[in-house]
Structure formats: structure tokens, C-alpha cells
Coordinates of C-alpha atoms in Angstrom, one line a residue:
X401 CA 92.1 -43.2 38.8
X402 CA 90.5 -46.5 36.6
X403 CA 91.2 -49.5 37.8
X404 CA 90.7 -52.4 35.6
X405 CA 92.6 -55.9 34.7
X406 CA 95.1 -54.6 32.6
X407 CA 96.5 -52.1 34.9
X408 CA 99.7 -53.1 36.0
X409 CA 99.7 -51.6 38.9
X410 CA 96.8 -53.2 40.4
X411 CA 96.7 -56.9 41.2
X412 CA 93.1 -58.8 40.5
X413 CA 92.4 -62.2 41.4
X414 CA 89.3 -63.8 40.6
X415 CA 86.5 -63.7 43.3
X416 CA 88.0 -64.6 47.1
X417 CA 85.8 -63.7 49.1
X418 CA 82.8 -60.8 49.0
X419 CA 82.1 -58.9 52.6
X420 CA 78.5 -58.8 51.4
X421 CA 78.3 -61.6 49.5
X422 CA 76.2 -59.7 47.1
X423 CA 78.8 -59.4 44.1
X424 CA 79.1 -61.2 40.7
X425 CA 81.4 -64.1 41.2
X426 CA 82.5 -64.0 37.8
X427 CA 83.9 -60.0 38.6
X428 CA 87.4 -59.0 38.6
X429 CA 88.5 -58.2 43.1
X430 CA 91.5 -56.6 43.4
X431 CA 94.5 -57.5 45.9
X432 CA 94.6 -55.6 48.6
X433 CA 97.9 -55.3 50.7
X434 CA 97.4 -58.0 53.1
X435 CA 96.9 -60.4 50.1
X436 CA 92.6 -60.6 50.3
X437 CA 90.7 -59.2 47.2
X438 CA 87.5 -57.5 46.9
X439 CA 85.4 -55.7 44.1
X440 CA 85.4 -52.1 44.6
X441 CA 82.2 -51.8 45.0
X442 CA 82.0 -54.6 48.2
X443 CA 85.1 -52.4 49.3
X444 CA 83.1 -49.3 48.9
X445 CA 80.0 -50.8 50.9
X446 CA 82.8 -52.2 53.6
X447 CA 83.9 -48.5 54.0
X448 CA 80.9 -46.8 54.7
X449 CA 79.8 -50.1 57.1
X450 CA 83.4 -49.5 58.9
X451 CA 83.2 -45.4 58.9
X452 CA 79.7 -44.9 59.5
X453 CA 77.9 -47.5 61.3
X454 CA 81.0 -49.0 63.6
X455 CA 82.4 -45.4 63.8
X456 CA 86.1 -47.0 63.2
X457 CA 89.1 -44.7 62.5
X458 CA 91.3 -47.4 60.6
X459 CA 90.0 -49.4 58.2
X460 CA 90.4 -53.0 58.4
X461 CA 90.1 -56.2 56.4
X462 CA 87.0 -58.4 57.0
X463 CA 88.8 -61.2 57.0
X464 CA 92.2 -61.1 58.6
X465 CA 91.7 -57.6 60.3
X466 CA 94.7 -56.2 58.6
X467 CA 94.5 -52.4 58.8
X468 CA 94.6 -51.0 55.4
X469 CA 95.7 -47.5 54.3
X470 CA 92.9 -45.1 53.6
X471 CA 94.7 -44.2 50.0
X472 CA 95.2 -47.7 49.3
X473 CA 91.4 -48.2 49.9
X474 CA 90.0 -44.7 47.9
X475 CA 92.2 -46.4 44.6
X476 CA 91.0 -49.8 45.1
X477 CA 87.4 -48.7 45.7
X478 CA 87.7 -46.0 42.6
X479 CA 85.8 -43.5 44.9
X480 CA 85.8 -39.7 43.2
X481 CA 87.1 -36.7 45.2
X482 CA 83.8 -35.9 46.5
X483 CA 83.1 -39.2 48.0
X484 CA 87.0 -39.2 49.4
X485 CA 86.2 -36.4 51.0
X486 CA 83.4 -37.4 52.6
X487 CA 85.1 -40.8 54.0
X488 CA 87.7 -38.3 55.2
X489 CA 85.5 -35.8 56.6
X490 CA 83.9 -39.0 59.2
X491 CA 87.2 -40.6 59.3
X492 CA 88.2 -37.1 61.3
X493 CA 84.5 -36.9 62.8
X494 CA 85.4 -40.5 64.6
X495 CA 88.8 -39.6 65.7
X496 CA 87.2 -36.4 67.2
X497 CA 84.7 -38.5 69.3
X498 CA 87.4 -41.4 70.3
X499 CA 89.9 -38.5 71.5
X500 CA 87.1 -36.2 73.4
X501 CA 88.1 -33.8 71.2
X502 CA 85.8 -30.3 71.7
X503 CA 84.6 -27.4 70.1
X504 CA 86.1 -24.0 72.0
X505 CA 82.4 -21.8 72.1
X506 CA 84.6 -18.8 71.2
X507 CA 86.2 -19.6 67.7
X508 CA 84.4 -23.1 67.0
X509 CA 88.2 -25.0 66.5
X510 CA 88.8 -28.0 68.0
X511 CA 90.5 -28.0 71.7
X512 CA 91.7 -31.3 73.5
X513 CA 92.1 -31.0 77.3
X514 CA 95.7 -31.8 78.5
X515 CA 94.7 -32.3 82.2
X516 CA 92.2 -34.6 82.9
X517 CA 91.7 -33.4 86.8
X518 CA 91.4 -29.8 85.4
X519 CA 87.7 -28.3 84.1
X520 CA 89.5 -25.2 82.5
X521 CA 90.7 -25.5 79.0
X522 CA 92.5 -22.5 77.1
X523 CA 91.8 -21.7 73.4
X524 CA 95.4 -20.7 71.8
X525 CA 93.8 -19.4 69.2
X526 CA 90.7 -17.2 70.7
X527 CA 94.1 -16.1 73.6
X528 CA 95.9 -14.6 70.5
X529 CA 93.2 -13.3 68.3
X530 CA 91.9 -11.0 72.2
X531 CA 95.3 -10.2 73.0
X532 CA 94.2 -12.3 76.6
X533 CA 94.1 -15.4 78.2
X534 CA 90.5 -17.0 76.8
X535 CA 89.3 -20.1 78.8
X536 CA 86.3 -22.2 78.6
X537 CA 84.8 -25.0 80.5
X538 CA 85.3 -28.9 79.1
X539 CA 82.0 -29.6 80.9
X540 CA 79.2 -26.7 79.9
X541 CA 80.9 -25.2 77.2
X542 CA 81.0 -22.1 78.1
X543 CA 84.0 -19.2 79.1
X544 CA 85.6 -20.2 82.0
X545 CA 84.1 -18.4 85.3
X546 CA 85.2 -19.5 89.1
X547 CA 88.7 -20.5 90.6
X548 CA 91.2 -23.4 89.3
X549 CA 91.7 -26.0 89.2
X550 CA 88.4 -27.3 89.4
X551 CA 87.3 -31.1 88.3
X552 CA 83.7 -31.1 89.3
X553 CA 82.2 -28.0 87.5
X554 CA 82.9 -24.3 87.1
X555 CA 80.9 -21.3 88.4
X556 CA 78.4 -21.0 85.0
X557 CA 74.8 -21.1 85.6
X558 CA 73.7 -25.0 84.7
X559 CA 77.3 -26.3 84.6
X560 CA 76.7 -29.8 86.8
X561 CA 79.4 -32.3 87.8
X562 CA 79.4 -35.7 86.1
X563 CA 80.0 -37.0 89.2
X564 CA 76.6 -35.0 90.3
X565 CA 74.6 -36.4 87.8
X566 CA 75.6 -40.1 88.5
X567 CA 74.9 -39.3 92.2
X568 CA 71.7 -38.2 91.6
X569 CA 70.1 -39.7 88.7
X570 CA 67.3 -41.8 89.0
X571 CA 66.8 -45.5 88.7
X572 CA 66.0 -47.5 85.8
X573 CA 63.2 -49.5 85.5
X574 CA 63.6 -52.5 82.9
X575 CA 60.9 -54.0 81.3
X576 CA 62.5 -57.3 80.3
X577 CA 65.6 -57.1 83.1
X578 CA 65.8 -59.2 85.8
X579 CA 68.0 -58.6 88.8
X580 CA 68.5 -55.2 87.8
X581 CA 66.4 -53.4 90.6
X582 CA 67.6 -50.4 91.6
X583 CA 70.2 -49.4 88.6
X584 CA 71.1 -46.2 88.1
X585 CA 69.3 -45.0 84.9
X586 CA 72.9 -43.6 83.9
X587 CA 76.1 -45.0 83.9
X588 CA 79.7 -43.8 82.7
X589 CA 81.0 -46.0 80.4
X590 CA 83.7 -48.3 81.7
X591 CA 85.9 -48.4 79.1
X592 CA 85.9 -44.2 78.3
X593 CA 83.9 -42.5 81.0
X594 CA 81.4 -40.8 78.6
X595 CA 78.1 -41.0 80.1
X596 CA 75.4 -43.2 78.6
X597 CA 71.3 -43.6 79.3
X598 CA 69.5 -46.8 79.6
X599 CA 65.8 -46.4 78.6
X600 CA 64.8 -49.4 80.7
X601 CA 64.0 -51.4 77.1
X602 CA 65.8 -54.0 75.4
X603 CA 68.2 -56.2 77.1
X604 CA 70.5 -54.6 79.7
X605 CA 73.3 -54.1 77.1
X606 CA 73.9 -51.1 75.8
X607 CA 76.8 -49.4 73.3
X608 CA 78.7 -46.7 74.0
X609 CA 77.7 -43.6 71.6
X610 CA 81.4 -42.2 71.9
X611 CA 83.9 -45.8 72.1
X612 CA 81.2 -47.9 70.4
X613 CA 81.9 -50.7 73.4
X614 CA 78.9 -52.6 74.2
X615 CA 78.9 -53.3 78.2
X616 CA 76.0 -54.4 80.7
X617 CA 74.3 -51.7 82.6
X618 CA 73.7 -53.5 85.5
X619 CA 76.8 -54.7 86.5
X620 CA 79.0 -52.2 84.8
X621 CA 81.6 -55.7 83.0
X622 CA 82.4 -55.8 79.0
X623 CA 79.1 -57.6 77.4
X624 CA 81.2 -60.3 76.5
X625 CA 82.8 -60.7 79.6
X626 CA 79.3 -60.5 81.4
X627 CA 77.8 -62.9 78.7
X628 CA 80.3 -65.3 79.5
X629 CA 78.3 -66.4 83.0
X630 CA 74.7 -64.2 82.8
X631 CA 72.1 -64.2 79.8
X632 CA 71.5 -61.2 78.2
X633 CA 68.2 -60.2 80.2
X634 CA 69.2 -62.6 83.2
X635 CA 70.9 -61.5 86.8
X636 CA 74.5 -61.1 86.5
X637 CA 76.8 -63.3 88.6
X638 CA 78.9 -60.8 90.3
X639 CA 75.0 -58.8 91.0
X640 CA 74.4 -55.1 90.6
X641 CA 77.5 -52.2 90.3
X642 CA 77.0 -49.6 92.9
X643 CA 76.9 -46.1 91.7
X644 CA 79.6 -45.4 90.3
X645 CA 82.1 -42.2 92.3
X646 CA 84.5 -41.7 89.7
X647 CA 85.2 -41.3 86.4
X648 CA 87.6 -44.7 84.4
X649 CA 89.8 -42.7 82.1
X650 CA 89.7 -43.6 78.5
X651 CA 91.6 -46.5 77.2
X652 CA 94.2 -46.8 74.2
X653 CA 92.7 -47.0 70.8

């Protein structure tokens, strides 16, 4: 719906504060819950800065980091039905990726694996729609073949264990690094396991495509807990992480 001055349902203050700082001072910001105002447009821009570049689920104000209620934001921000849906569509494509949330290869809906020491997921809905158990493998993506449990790979053609490929991968050679001889070119992320690649450019940081957590590569801490006594392209104090032998399990949202 319109929101404007008169409405008295929406609160406006004049200008607070602008995320962007790129609004006319002299515009009407409405209130949002925690008591901060913004134009709808800033909110708008906040959004898709929130959804689509930091990948969040929640959205949260950029001053107090109150978490605000995704209706509460499409009415402040006056966004149509098409562009609601497309907030909602990568609000659901985030939560996907934060979960581990995968596509079953027989019927395309989303699966989430229950058993984290178990390779073998079963599809509910491909099991009732063949009248028989249908399984698939959480690593290749393909119908289950071999014994169970299993929590290094299945018996597919090209499925290899994690585990495997941080055994075997080869070492990265930085261009800017020092004190990173002999770093595995990939490393599971320390905060959700997913695996990530370092290039060898750049600093030794890198993000995490799937929990957006930016650690060091080298020596496997939080970047801002490595930052804290090591330079971004300096040795780290506590030296180089061995290769890793196990996967960390995801952590709490």
C-alpha cells in the first residue's frame, strides 16, 4: 500500500539517519519498529545490500541491529508484489545455503540431511511417488549405490570424500603471503565445513561462499581473531593449520 505523512498508521520523523547517505534530507523517513527511520527508498537499497550482497536471512537495522520483520520492511519500503517476491524468493535462497539444504536429483525438491555421519539421504517424496525406498547421495548427487552408513562417499563413479579431497589437494602458492608455505590450496571452512579455494591472490583472507565468514587460510582462526596479532598478508602467530582430518559442523545461525 501508499505510504505517505498523513497515514496514520505509519510514523514519519524527519531525516535520522540515511544508510547510504544519498537521500534528500528534507524527505519524509518512516519509524521503523526499533524506533530508527529511513526513506523507503534507502530501506529498499538496505534490502537488497542485506539479501543479496551479505546473503543474510533476517533483516536488520544499520544502526542498532534490531531485526526487523520482512512485512514490516516490504510496507515501509512500498516494494510491489513482484519485487516482494523477489526479496522472498533470495530470503529462501539464503536460508537454503545457511541450512545445507539440497536438491534430491530425482524430483528437484529440497532434502535436508538428518544424520550428519550418514552419506545416504531418502527423498519422501520420490519413495511415494515409485512405490520404493528412493535414496540419493548428499555428496555426488546422485541415487544412492553401495552399503550404509557410509560418511566418506558412496559407490558412484566420481563420488570423492571431502575428507579425500583435503588430503590430497595441492598447495597454494601466494603471491603477496608470507609465512604461508605449504598451505593447502583448500580448506573447509571452520565455522560450517563447506569447502573453500584460495587462488594464491589477495591477502590470505578469504569468505565463505555458503556462511559468508571471512577466516585466514593459513592458519584456519576467524579473520578478526587472526587480525588481532598478524597483518593481513603477514605470518600468523599461532603459524600454519595442518591439514585439516575432519569436518567442524555448522554453527547456530
Amino acid at each position: 500500500g501508499s505510504s505517505n505523512p498523513n497515514d496514520p498508521v505509519v510514523r514519519f520523523n524527519e531525516d535520522e539517519h540515511d544508510f547510504l547517505r544519498e537521500e534528500d534530507h528534507r524527505a519524509y523517513r518512516a519509524q521503523m519498529p526499533c524506533g530508527h527511520t529511513v526513506t523507503a527508498q534507502s530501506l529498499f537499497k538496505w534490502c537488497e545490500k542485506e539479501l543479496k550482497v551479505e546473503h543474510r536471512v533476517h533483516i536488520r537495522c544499520g544502526v542498532c541491529s534490531a531485526q526487523w520483520s520482512f512485512e514490516e520492511v516490504t510496507k515501509m519500503a512500498m516494494m510491489t508484489e513482484e519485487e516482494e517476491s523477489v526479496f522472498e524468493d533470495k530470503r529462501f535462497e539464503n536460508l537454503v545455503h545457511y541450512l545445507n539444504i539440497k536438491k534430491c536429483p530425482g524430483c528437484q525438491s529440497y532434502a535436508l540431511r538428518n544424520d550428519q555421519n550418514n552419506l545416504k539421504v531418502k527423498c519422501p517424496k520420490c519413495t511415494a511417488q515409485k512405490g520404493k525406498t528412493y535414496a540419493f547421495c548428499w555428496q555426488c548427487l546422485k541415487e544412492w549405490k553401495g552399503p550404509v552408513p557410509r560418511a566418506d562417499k558412496c559407490d558412484n563413479v566420481g563420488c570423492i570424500s571431502v575428507l579425500e579431497i583435503l588430503r590430497t589437494c595441492p598447495d597454494v602458492v601466494f603471491k603477496s603471503v608470507n609465512g604461508g608455505t605449504g598451505c593447502p590450496s583448500i580448506r573447509a571452512c571452520p565455522t560450517c565445513g563447506v569447502l573453500s579455494k584460495h587462488d594464491g591472490t589477495g591477502c590470505k583472507n578469504i569468505m565463505c561462499a555458503s556462511c559468508k565468514v571471512q577466516f585466514c587460510f593459513v592458519c584456519l582462526k576467524l579473520t578478526k581473531v587472526c587480525r588481532k596479532t598478524s597483518s593481513y598478508y603477514g605470518p600468523c602467530s599461532s603459524g600454519l593449520a595442518p591439514r585439516q582430518t575432519s569436518i567442524p559442523e555448522r554453527t547456530a545461525l
